[in-house]
Tab-separated table of C-alpha atoms and ligand atoms in Angstrom:
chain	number	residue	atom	x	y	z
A	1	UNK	CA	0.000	0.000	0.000
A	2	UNK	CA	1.437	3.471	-0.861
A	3	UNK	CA	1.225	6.310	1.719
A	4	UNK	CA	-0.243	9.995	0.631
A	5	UNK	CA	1.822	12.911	0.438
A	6	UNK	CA	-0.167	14.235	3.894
A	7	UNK	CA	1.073	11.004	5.408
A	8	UNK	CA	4.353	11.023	4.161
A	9	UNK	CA	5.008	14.640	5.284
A	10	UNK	CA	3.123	13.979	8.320
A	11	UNK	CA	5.947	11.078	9.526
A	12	UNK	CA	8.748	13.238	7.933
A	13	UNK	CA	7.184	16.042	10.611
A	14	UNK	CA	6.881	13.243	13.381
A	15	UNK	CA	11.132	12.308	12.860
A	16	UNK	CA	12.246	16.142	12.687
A	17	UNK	CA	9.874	17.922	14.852
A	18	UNK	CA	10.685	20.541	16.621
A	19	UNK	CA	11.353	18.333	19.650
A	20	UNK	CA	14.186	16.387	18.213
A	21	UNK	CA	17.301	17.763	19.549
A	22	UNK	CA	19.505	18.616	16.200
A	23	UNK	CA	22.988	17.115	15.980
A	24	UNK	CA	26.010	19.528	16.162
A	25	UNK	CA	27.700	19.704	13.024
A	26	UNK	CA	31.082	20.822	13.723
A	27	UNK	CA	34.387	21.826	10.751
A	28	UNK	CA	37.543	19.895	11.499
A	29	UNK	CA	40.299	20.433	9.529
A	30	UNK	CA	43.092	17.776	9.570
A	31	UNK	CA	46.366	19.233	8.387
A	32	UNK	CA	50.031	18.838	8.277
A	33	UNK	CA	52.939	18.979	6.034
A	34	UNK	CA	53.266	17.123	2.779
A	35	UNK	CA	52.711	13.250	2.693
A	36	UNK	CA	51.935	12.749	6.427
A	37	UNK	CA	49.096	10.977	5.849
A	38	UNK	CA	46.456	13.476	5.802
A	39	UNK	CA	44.204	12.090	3.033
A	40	UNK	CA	44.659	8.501	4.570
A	41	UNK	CA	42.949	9.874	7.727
A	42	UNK	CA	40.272	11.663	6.222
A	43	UNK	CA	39.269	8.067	4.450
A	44	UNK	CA	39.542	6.125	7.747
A	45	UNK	CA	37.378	8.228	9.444
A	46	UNK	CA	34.921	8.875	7.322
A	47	UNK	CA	31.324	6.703	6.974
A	48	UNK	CA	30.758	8.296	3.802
A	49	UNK	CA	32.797	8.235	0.632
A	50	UNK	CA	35.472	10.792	0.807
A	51	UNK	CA	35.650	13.545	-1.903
A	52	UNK	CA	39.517	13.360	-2.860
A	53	UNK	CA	41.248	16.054	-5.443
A	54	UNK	CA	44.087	14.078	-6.195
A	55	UNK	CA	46.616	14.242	-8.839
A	56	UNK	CA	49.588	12.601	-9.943
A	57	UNK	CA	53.383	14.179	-8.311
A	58	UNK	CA	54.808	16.312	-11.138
A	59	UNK	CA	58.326	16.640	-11.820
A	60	UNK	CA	57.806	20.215	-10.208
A	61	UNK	CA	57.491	18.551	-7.347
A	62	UNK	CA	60.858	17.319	-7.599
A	63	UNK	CA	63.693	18.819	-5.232
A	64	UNK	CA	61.033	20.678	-3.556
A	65	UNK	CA	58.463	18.169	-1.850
A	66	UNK	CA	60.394	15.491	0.666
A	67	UNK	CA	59.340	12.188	-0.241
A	68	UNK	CA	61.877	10.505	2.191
A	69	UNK	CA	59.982	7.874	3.954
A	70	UNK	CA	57.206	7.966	1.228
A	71	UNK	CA	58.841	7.225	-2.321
A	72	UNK	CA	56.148	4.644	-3.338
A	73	UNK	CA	53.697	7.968	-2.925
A	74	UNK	CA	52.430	9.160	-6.577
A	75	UNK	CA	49.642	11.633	-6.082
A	76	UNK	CA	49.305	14.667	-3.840
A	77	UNK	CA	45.802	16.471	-2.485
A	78	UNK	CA	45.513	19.275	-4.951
A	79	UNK	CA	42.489	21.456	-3.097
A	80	UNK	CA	41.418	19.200	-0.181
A	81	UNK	CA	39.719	16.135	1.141
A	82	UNK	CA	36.143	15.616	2.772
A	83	UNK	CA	34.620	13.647	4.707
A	84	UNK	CA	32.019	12.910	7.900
A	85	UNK	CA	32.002	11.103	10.878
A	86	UNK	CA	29.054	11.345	13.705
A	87	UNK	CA	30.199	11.071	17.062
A	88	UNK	CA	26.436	10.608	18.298
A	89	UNK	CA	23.418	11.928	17.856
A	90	UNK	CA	24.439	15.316	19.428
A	91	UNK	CA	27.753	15.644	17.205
A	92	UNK	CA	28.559	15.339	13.828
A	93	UNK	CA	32.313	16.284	12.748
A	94	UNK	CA	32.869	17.231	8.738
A	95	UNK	CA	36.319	16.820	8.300
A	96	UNK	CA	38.171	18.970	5.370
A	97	UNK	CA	41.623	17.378	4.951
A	98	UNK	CA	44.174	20.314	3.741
A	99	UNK	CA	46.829	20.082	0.318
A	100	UNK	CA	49.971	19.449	1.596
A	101	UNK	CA	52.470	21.088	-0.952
A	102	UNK	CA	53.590	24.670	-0.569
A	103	UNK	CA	52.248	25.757	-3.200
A	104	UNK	CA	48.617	25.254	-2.066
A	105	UNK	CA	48.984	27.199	0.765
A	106	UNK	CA	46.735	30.216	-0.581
A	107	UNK	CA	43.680	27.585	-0.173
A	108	UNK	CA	44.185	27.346	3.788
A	109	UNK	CA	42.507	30.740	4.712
A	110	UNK	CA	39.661	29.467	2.667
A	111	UNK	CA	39.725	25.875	4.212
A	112	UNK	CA	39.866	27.186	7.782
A	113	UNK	CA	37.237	29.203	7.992
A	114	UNK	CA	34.412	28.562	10.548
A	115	UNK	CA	36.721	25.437	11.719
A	116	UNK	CA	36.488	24.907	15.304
A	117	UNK	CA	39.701	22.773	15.526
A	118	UNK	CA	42.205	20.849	13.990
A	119	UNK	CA	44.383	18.181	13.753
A	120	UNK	CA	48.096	18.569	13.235
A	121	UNK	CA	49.519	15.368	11.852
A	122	UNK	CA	53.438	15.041	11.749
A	123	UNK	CA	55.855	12.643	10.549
A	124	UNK	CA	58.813	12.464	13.021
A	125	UNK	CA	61.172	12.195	10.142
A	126	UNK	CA	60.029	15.688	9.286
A	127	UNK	CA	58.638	17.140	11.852
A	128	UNK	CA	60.022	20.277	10.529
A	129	UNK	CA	57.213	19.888	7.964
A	130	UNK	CA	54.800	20.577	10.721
A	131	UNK	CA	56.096	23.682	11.904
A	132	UNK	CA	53.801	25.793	9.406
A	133	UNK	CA	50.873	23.778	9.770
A	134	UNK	CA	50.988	25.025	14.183
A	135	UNK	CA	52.507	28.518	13.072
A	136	UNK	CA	48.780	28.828	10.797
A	137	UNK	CA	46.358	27.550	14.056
A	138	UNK	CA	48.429	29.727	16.680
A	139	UNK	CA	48.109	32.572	14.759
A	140	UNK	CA	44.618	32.487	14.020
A	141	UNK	CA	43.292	31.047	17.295
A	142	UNK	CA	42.063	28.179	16.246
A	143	UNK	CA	42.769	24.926	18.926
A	144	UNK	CA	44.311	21.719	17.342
A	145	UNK	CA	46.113	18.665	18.471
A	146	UNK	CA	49.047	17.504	17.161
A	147	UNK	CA	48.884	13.587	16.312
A	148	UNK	CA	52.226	12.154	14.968
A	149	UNK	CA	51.580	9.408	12.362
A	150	UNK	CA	53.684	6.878	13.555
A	151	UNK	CA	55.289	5.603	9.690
A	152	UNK	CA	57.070	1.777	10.141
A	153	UNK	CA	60.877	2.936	10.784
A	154	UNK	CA	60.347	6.085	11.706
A	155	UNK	CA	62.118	7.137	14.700
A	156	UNK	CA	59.420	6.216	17.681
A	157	UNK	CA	59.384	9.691	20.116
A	158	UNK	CA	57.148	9.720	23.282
A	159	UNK	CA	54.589	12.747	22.760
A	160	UNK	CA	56.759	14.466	25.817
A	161	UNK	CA	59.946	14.489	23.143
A	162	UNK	CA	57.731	15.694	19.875
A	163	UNK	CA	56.552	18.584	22.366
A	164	UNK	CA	59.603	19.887	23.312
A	165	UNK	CA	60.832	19.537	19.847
A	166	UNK	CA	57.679	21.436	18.406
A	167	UNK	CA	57.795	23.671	21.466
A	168	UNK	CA	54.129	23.423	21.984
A	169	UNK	CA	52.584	24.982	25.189
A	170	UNK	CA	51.362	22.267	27.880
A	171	UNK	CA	48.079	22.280	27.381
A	172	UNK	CA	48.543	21.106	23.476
A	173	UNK	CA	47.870	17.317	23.293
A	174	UNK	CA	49.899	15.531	21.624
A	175	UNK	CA	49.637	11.769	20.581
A	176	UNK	CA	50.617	9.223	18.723
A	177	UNK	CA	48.508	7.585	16.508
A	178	UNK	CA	48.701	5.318	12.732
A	179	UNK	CA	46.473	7.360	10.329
A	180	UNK	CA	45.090	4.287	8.483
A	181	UNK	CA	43.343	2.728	11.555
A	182	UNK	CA	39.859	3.962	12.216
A	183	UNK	CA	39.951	3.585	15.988
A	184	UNK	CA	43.518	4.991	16.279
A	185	UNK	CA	42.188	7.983	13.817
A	186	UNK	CA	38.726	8.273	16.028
A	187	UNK	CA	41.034	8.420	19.318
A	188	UNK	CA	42.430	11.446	17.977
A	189	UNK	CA	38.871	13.395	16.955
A	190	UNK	CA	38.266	12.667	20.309
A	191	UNK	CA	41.014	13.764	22.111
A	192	UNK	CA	40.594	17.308	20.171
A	193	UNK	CA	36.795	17.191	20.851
A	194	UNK	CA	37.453	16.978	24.636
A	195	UNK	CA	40.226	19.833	24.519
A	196	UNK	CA	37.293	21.813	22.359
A	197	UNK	CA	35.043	20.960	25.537
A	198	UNK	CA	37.290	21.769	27.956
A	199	UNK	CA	38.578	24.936	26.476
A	200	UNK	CA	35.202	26.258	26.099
A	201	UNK	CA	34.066	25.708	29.660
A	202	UNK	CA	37.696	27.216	31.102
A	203	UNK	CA	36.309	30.659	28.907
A	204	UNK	CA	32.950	30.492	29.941
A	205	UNK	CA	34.159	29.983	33.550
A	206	UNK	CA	37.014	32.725	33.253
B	301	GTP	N1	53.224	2.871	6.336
B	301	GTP	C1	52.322	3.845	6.453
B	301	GTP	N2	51.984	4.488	5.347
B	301	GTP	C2	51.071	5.478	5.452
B	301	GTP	C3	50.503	5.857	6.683
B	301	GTP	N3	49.675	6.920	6.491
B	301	GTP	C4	49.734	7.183	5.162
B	301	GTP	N4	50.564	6.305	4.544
B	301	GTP	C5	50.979	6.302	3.147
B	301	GTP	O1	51.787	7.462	3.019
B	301	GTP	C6	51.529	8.139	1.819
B	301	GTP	C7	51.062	9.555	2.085
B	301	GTP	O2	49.753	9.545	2.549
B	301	GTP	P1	48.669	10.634	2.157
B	301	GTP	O3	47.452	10.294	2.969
B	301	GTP	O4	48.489	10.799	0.699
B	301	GTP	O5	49.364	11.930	2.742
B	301	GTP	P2	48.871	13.429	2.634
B	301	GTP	O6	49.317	14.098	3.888
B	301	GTP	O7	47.430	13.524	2.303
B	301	GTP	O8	49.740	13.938	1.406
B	301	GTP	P3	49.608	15.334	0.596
B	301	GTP	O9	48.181	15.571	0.292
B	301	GTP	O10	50.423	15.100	-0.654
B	301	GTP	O11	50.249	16.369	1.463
B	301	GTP	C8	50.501	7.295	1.072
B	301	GTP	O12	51.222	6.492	0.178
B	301	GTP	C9	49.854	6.469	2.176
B	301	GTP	O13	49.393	5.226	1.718
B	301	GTP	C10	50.910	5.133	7.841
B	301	GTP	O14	50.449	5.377	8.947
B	301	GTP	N5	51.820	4.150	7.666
B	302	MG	MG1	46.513	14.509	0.817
């Protein structure tokens, strides 16, 4: 039997009325220097099909993007990555994974905007490749984490060492995680979605 438009509307009105507290929906950006695994987050996390802009490492590239630790890597994010992920039915986190290459740097300003945090990833074989990525949050307010994608033989530092070798203030968190592993990549949103809480309440409270 097929239901009339007044019923069909009238259940539509029954799931979204006015009543039904609406989820959160909250920008995250997850950033970090080039090939640290930003775009391989963005794809764990999300539960629908990320939108990718990738294309293929040019010889430009060469000499000026390090691919130490990532040779077999062939394609770059050329505008960004997106994705979503819903934490429960209060919270729902849109993820916008950044380009990594210099080059792309005019798109941040665009990217960041209305994002309530971030994720720094790093790579501690260039962790120098993260400086920018902190220097762009600090200076614009914006709270992040920094999550260090821990690559097979790359050096292993305690989140105490990456710290003091990012010289990040205290209350930063800082953790290790592997970017391809949905649970080690959730572990992360959630670390920066408590610091989000947290920080929020210490202003309110101030
Ligand atoms: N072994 C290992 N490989 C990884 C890990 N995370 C990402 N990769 C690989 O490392 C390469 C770089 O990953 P991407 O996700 O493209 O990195 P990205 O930060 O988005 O790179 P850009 O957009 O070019 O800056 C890819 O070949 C991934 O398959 C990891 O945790 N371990
Ligand atoms: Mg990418």
């Amino acid at each position: 039997m097929t239901s009339t438009y007044c019923e069909q509307s009238s259940m539509a009105f029954e799931k979204f009325d006015s009543s039904t507290p609406m989820a959160a929906s909250v920008k995250i950006l997850i950033a970090g220097g080039f090939g640290v695994g930003k775009t391989t987050m963005v794809g764990a996390l999300s539960e629908i099909t990320p939108l990718r802009t990738e294309e293929l490492i040019t010889e430009l590239s060469a000499g000026v993007d390090d691919l130490s630790g990532v040779e077999g890597k062939t394609t770059t994010t050329v505008a960004l990555d997106f994705g979503r992920i819903t934490i429960d039915q209060n919270l729902v986190l849109y993820l916008f994974g950044t380009p990594g290459q210099d080059r792309f740097w005019f798109l941040w300003d665009e990217l960041a905007r209305g994002a309530l945090g971030a994720v720094v990833l790093a790579d501690t074989r260039r962790l120098e490749g993260s400086f920018a990525a902190i220097d762009f949050f600090e200076k614009r307010g914006v709270a992040f984490t920094v999550a260090v994608n821990c690559f097979e033989g790359a050096p292993l530092y305690t989140p105490i060492e990456v710290r003091d070798a990012l010289d990040l203030d205290e209350h930063i968190p800082v953790l290790l995680c592997d970017a391809r592993d949905r649970s080690s990549a959730k572990n992360v949103l959630m670390t920066l979605v408590e610091y989000l809480i947290n920080r929020a309440s210490s202003r309110v409270g101030s």
